[in-house]
PDB file of C-alpha atoms in Angstrom:
ATOM      1  CA  UNK A  21      23.625  47.195   7.368  1.00  0.00           C
ATOM      2  CA  UNK A  22      26.725  47.541  10.213  1.00  0.00           C
ATOM      3  CA  UNK A  23      26.635  50.553  12.567  1.00  0.00           C
ATOM      4  CA  UNK A  24      29.924  52.055  13.318  1.00  0.00           C
ATOM      5  CA  UNK A  25      29.740  54.416  16.452  1.00  0.00           C
ATOM      6  CA  UNK A  26      31.838  56.227  17.169  1.00  0.00           C
ATOM      7  CA  UNK A  27      33.275  57.475  20.665  1.00  0.00           C
ATOM      8  CA  UNK A  28      34.920  60.410  22.626  1.00  0.00           C
ATOM      9  CA  UNK A  29      38.113  62.530  20.973  1.00  0.00           C
ATOM     10  CA  UNK A  30      36.925  60.662  17.827  1.00  0.00           C
ATOM     11  CA  UNK A  31      33.157  61.826  17.509  1.00  0.00           C
ATOM     12  CA  UNK A  32      34.896  65.266  16.704  1.00  0.00           C
ATOM     13  CA  UNK A  33      37.544  63.917  14.352  1.00  0.00           C
ATOM     14  CA  UNK A  34      35.859  61.935  12.705  1.00  0.00           C
ATOM     15  CA  UNK A  35      33.371  63.888  12.241  1.00  0.00           C
ATOM     16  CA  UNK A  36      29.566  61.581  13.538  1.00  0.00           C
ATOM     17  CA  UNK A  37      28.576  59.287  16.294  1.00  0.00           C
ATOM     18  CA  UNK A  38      26.374  57.149  14.150  1.00  0.00           C
ATOM     19  CA  UNK A  39      26.669  55.990  10.936  1.00  0.00           C
ATOM     20  CA  UNK A  40      25.448  53.468   9.309  1.00  0.00           C
ATOM     21  CA  UNK A  41      26.922  51.502   6.106  1.00  0.00           C
ATOM     22  CA  UNK A  42      26.857  48.737   3.985  1.00  0.00           C
ATOM     23  CA  UNK A  43      28.346  45.109   5.198  1.00  0.00           C
ATOM     24  CA  UNK A  44      31.515  44.626   4.685  1.00  0.00           C
ATOM     25  CA  UNK A  45      33.750  41.239   4.339  1.00  0.00           C
ATOM     26  CA  UNK A  46      36.339  42.590   7.419  1.00  0.00           C
ATOM     27  CA  UNK A  47      36.254  45.160   9.527  1.00  0.00           C
ATOM     28  CA  UNK A  48      39.794  46.452   8.177  1.00  0.00           C
ATOM     29  CA  UNK A  49      37.885  47.017   4.433  1.00  0.00           C
ATOM     30  CA  UNK A  50      35.282  48.077   6.765  1.00  0.00           C
ATOM     31  CA  UNK A  51      37.311  51.348   8.092  1.00  0.00           C
ATOM     32  CA  UNK A  52      39.382  51.719   4.617  1.00  0.00           C
ATOM     33  CA  UNK A  53      36.862  53.562   4.140  1.00  0.00           C
ATOM     34  CA  UNK A  54      37.264  57.737   3.295  1.00  0.00           C
ATOM     35  CA  UNK A  55      35.560  58.844   6.058  1.00  0.00           C
ATOM     36  CA  UNK A  56      37.695  56.501   8.651  1.00  0.00           C
ATOM     37  CA  UNK A  57      41.356  58.084   6.854  1.00  0.00           C
ATOM     38  CA  UNK A  58      41.768  60.069   9.952  1.00  0.00           C
ATOM     39  CA  UNK A  59      41.276  57.269  12.434  1.00  0.00           C
ATOM     40  CA  UNK A  60      44.361  56.467  14.130  1.00  0.00           C
ATOM     41  CA  UNK A  61      46.247  53.166  13.792  1.00  0.00           C
ATOM     42  CA  UNK A  62      45.934  52.875  17.458  1.00  0.00           C
ATOM     43  CA  UNK A  63      42.668  52.960  17.685  1.00  0.00           C
ATOM     44  CA  UNK A  64      40.438  50.714  20.171  1.00  0.00           C
ATOM     45  CA  UNK A  65      38.213  48.419  17.233  1.00  0.00           C
ATOM     46  CA  UNK A  66      35.287  46.294  19.153  1.00  0.00           C
ATOM     47  CA  UNK A  67      32.609  44.618  17.131  1.00  0.00           C
ATOM     48  CA  UNK A  68      29.114  43.324  18.736  1.00  0.00           C
ATOM     49  CA  UNK A  69      30.968  45.049  21.819  1.00  0.00           C
ATOM     50  CA  UNK A  70      33.838  42.792  22.474  1.00  0.00           C
ATOM     51  CA  UNK A  71      37.521  44.109  20.727  1.00  0.00           C
ATOM     52  CA  UNK A  72      38.667  43.115  17.376  1.00  0.00           C
ATOM     53  CA  UNK A  73      41.385  43.478  15.315  1.00  0.00           C
ATOM     54  CA  UNK A  74      41.040  44.968  12.004  1.00  0.00           C
ATOM     55  CA  UNK A  75      40.847  40.686  10.543  1.00  0.00           C
ATOM     56  CA  UNK A  76      37.028  40.644  12.409  1.00  0.00           C
ATOM     57  CA  UNK A  77      34.468  39.199   9.917  1.00  0.00           C
ATOM     58  CA  UNK A  78      31.648  41.375   9.744  1.00  0.00           C
ATOM     59  CA  UNK A  79      28.120  40.617   8.742  1.00  0.00           C
ATOM     60  CA  UNK A  80      24.895  42.699   8.111  1.00  0.00           C
ATOM     61  CA  UNK A  81      22.972  43.545  11.437  1.00  0.00           C
ATOM     62  CA  UNK A  82      26.875  43.718  13.290  1.00  0.00           C
ATOM     63  CA  UNK A  83      27.661  47.363  15.440  1.00  0.00           C
ATOM     64  CA  UNK A  84      31.535  48.342  15.183  1.00  0.00           C
ATOM     65  CA  UNK A  85      32.740  50.932  18.354  1.00  0.00           C
ATOM     66  CA  UNK A  86      35.702  53.304  17.802  1.00  0.00           C
ATOM     67  CA  UNK A  87      37.279  53.827  20.852  1.00  0.00           C
ATOM     68  CA  UNK A  88      40.318  56.115  21.400  1.00  0.00           C
ATOM     69  CA  UNK A  89      43.597  54.037  23.443  1.00  0.00           C
ATOM     70  CA  UNK A  90      42.746  54.674  27.264  1.00  0.00           C
ATOM     71  CA  UNK A  91      45.188  54.557  29.874  1.00  0.00           C
ATOM     72  CA  UNK A  92      44.285  54.337  34.064  1.00  0.00           C
ATOM     73  CA  UNK A  93      46.252  54.130  37.439  1.00  0.00           C
TER      74      UNK A  93
END
């Protein structure tokens, strides 16, 4: 299983904070699931606590994090 964690406003936007899904070949394939239809294209994505893009490969047991973009000053 892949564990998906949503942070900040994405929890309310997507309707969950943690979700377990069957493995998908890539992060993009996983995010094609209709439950992620409202995920903004500029979302920050991470696999196993390292930033990743939608082409990142996934394996059983991976953790995916979805985070809104941040800025600072």
